[in-house]
């Protein structure tokens, strides 16, 4: 495999490989290398058995494309065949012949696709945006991706093997995470690092380094102080357990950097050529913190009261008539859960790749009607119940099971993104206005 990679070191050869890889995109990188090495003009590959199921036959004398896979710790070969090496079985109606989907990009669409990829993957040397206060999605995605493969089932004749997905093993850095999102990671840790430990999440936490940045100018939708988060000093969560590895402040065009953990020290050492000692500049950082605190105190939701919201309020809040009118504008779109830095619910699904099955998990939302759907149906049959569940979990159930820690960090994303303005602030205010459970 190493020799094969060296072969593609030239730009032209690499482009030719990518051209083939784009047609066999459902295969892993290693398999794509194997296919290109043996059949560089391949347009669509799958196993003999799959071709047979789609009423195709493999032409006599065709050499299969060998791929390496692991079975019980041992390397074995399995073979796939290209579409060009097949024919349609005679006498089979056209409607029963399944042709492979061969992707192509029309000439007039190439620029739009190219522009999108450049924006999506920050190509052409784009600089990091340090001015944006909050990203649309939180840094949660770095540790708990929106979707990820858990394992793959591969059928080779009558043999069926299960290949677990490799855990994250390369280090990475999440740069510029704000204090609210850092606190969000602390909430996720409570869920995924408790027994039984989620190994996929744990591997990302072990290899990820968080550089947290103070909020230079918090916005009106922010209410992080209500939940014990300090926008000016993202060094630790409310329990005193360090989550961020580096704390940073942008002051007068200069980035001030403070390592907090061993991982933070290691990153500091790796970028030391970019840093200079800031001896005597602590007063500037302190002034920046004070300025941020002054802004926070003036925000409209800073003094929101959580009185009555805790782990002991289950019956009172659950049975309150306030929910009856509060939920009605809800569209059940799930936007609030997808932008939230602490929502951790997911679904597990299977995907037929044509030569096996991938089992993956993806984010889910308690606002959806099929959330936690089981054989007998759903245990929450109305939107009122689903709406209530979301906020009861944030403000009652989670603190009841996690020593008082709320599952909201006050980032304000739901305030900004909910199309019906049914955010957590509105829920808390509605109960305050109606005297809670009265």
GROMACS .gro file of N, CA, C and O in nm, residues 15 30 39-40 74 84 98 104 126 139 156 177 188 213-214 217 315 319 321 336 394 437:
model
   88
   15UNK      N    1  -0.460   1.298  -0.969
   15UNK     CA    2  -0.586   1.339  -1.029
   15UNK      C    3  -0.654   1.223  -1.099
   15UNK      O    4  -0.778   1.209  -1.094
   30UNK      N    5  -0.860   0.269   0.114
   30UNK     CA    6  -0.773   0.156   0.081
   30UNK      C    7  -0.829   0.076  -0.037
   30UNK      O    8  -0.756   0.035  -0.127
   39UNK      N    9  -0.787  -0.170  -1.195
   39UNK     CA   10  -0.883  -0.133  -1.299
   39UNK      C   11  -0.906   0.017  -1.295
   39UNK      O   12  -1.008   0.064  -1.245
   40UNK      N   13  -0.811   0.096  -1.345
   40UNK     CA   14  -0.820   0.242  -1.333
   40UNK      C   15  -0.942   0.302  -1.404
   40UNK      O   16  -0.982   0.414  -1.373
   74UNK      N   17  -0.733  -1.185   1.055
   74UNK     CA   18  -0.652  -1.235   0.943
   74UNK      C   19  -0.690  -1.164   0.814
   74UNK      O   20  -0.807  -1.135   0.789
   84UNK      N   21  -1.846  -0.269  -1.645
   84UNK     CA   22  -1.806  -0.294  -1.784
   84UNK      C   23  -1.786  -0.443  -1.811
   84UNK      O   24  -1.786  -0.486  -1.927
   98UNK      N   25  -3.172  -0.379  -1.262
   98UNK     CA   26  -3.129  -0.263  -1.183
   98UNK      C   27  -2.991  -0.217  -1.232
   98UNK      O   28  -2.892  -0.288  -1.218
  104UNK      N   29  -2.216   1.184  -1.253
  104UNK     CA   30  -2.137   1.275  -1.335
  104UNK      C   31  -2.180   1.418  -1.306
  104UNK      O   32  -2.291   1.441  -1.257
  126UNK      N   33  -0.812   3.032   0.303
  126UNK     CA   34  -0.897   3.124   0.376
  126UNK      C   35  -0.852   3.135   0.522
  126UNK      O   36  -0.813   3.037   0.582
  139UNK      N   37  -1.948   2.341   1.859
  139UNK     CA   38  -1.831   2.254   1.847
  139UNK      C   39  -1.860   2.110   1.885
  139UNK      O   40  -1.771   2.024   1.877
  156UNK      N   41  -1.938  -1.227   0.189
  156UNK     CA   42  -1.853  -1.285   0.085
  156UNK      C   43  -1.901  -1.429   0.065
  156UNK      O   44  -1.859  -1.520   0.135
  177UNK      N   45  -1.346   2.781   2.033
  177UNK     CA   46  -1.471   2.742   2.099
  177UNK      C   47  -1.503   2.839   2.213
  177UNK      O   48  -1.418   2.869   2.295
  188UNK      N   49  -2.184   1.687   2.769
  188UNK     CA   50  -2.170   1.565   2.690
  188UNK      C   51  -2.083   1.463   2.761
  188UNK      O   52  -2.108   1.341   2.752
  213UNK      N   53  -1.201   3.048   2.339
  213UNK     CA   54  -1.179   3.191   2.323
  213UNK      C   55  -1.289   3.269   2.393
  213UNK      O   56  -1.408   3.237   2.381
  214UNK      N   57  -1.249   3.369   2.467
  214UNK     CA   58  -1.346   3.455   2.536
  214UNK      C   59  -1.432   3.528   2.434
  214UNK      O   60  -1.389   3.555   2.322
  217UNK      N   61  -1.758   4.035   2.251
  217UNK     CA   62  -1.878   4.118   2.262
  217UNK      C   63  -2.002   4.029   2.258
  217UNK      O   64  -2.061   4.008   2.152
  315UNK      N   65  -4.281   1.661   3.935
  315UNK     CA   66  -4.428   1.655   3.935
  315UNK      C   67  -4.490   1.791   3.907
  315UNK      O   68  -4.585   1.803   3.828
  319UNK      N   69  -4.690   1.842   3.533
  319UNK     CA   70  -4.837   1.850   3.532
  319UNK      C   71  -4.890   1.991   3.517
  319UNK      O   72  -5.011   2.013   3.528
  321UNK      N   73  -5.040   2.326   3.368
  321UNK     CA   74  -5.124   2.358   3.252
  321UNK      C   75  -5.058   2.454   3.154
  321UNK      O   76  -5.110   2.476   3.043
  336UNK      N   77  -3.403   2.338   1.698
  336UNK     CA   78  -3.346   2.366   1.831
  336UNK      C   79  -3.249   2.257   1.875
  336UNK      O   80  -3.146   2.285   1.936
  394UNK      N   81  -3.391   1.934   2.992
  394UNK     CA   82  -3.290   2.037   3.010
  394UNK      C   83  -3.286   2.089   3.154
  394UNK      O   84  -3.178   2.111   3.210
  437UNK      N   85  -4.621   2.615   3.860
  437UNK     CA   86  -4.718   2.507   3.848
  437UNK      C   87  -4.860   2.550   3.878
  437UNK      O   88  -4.953   2.472   3.871
   0.00000   0.00000   0.00000
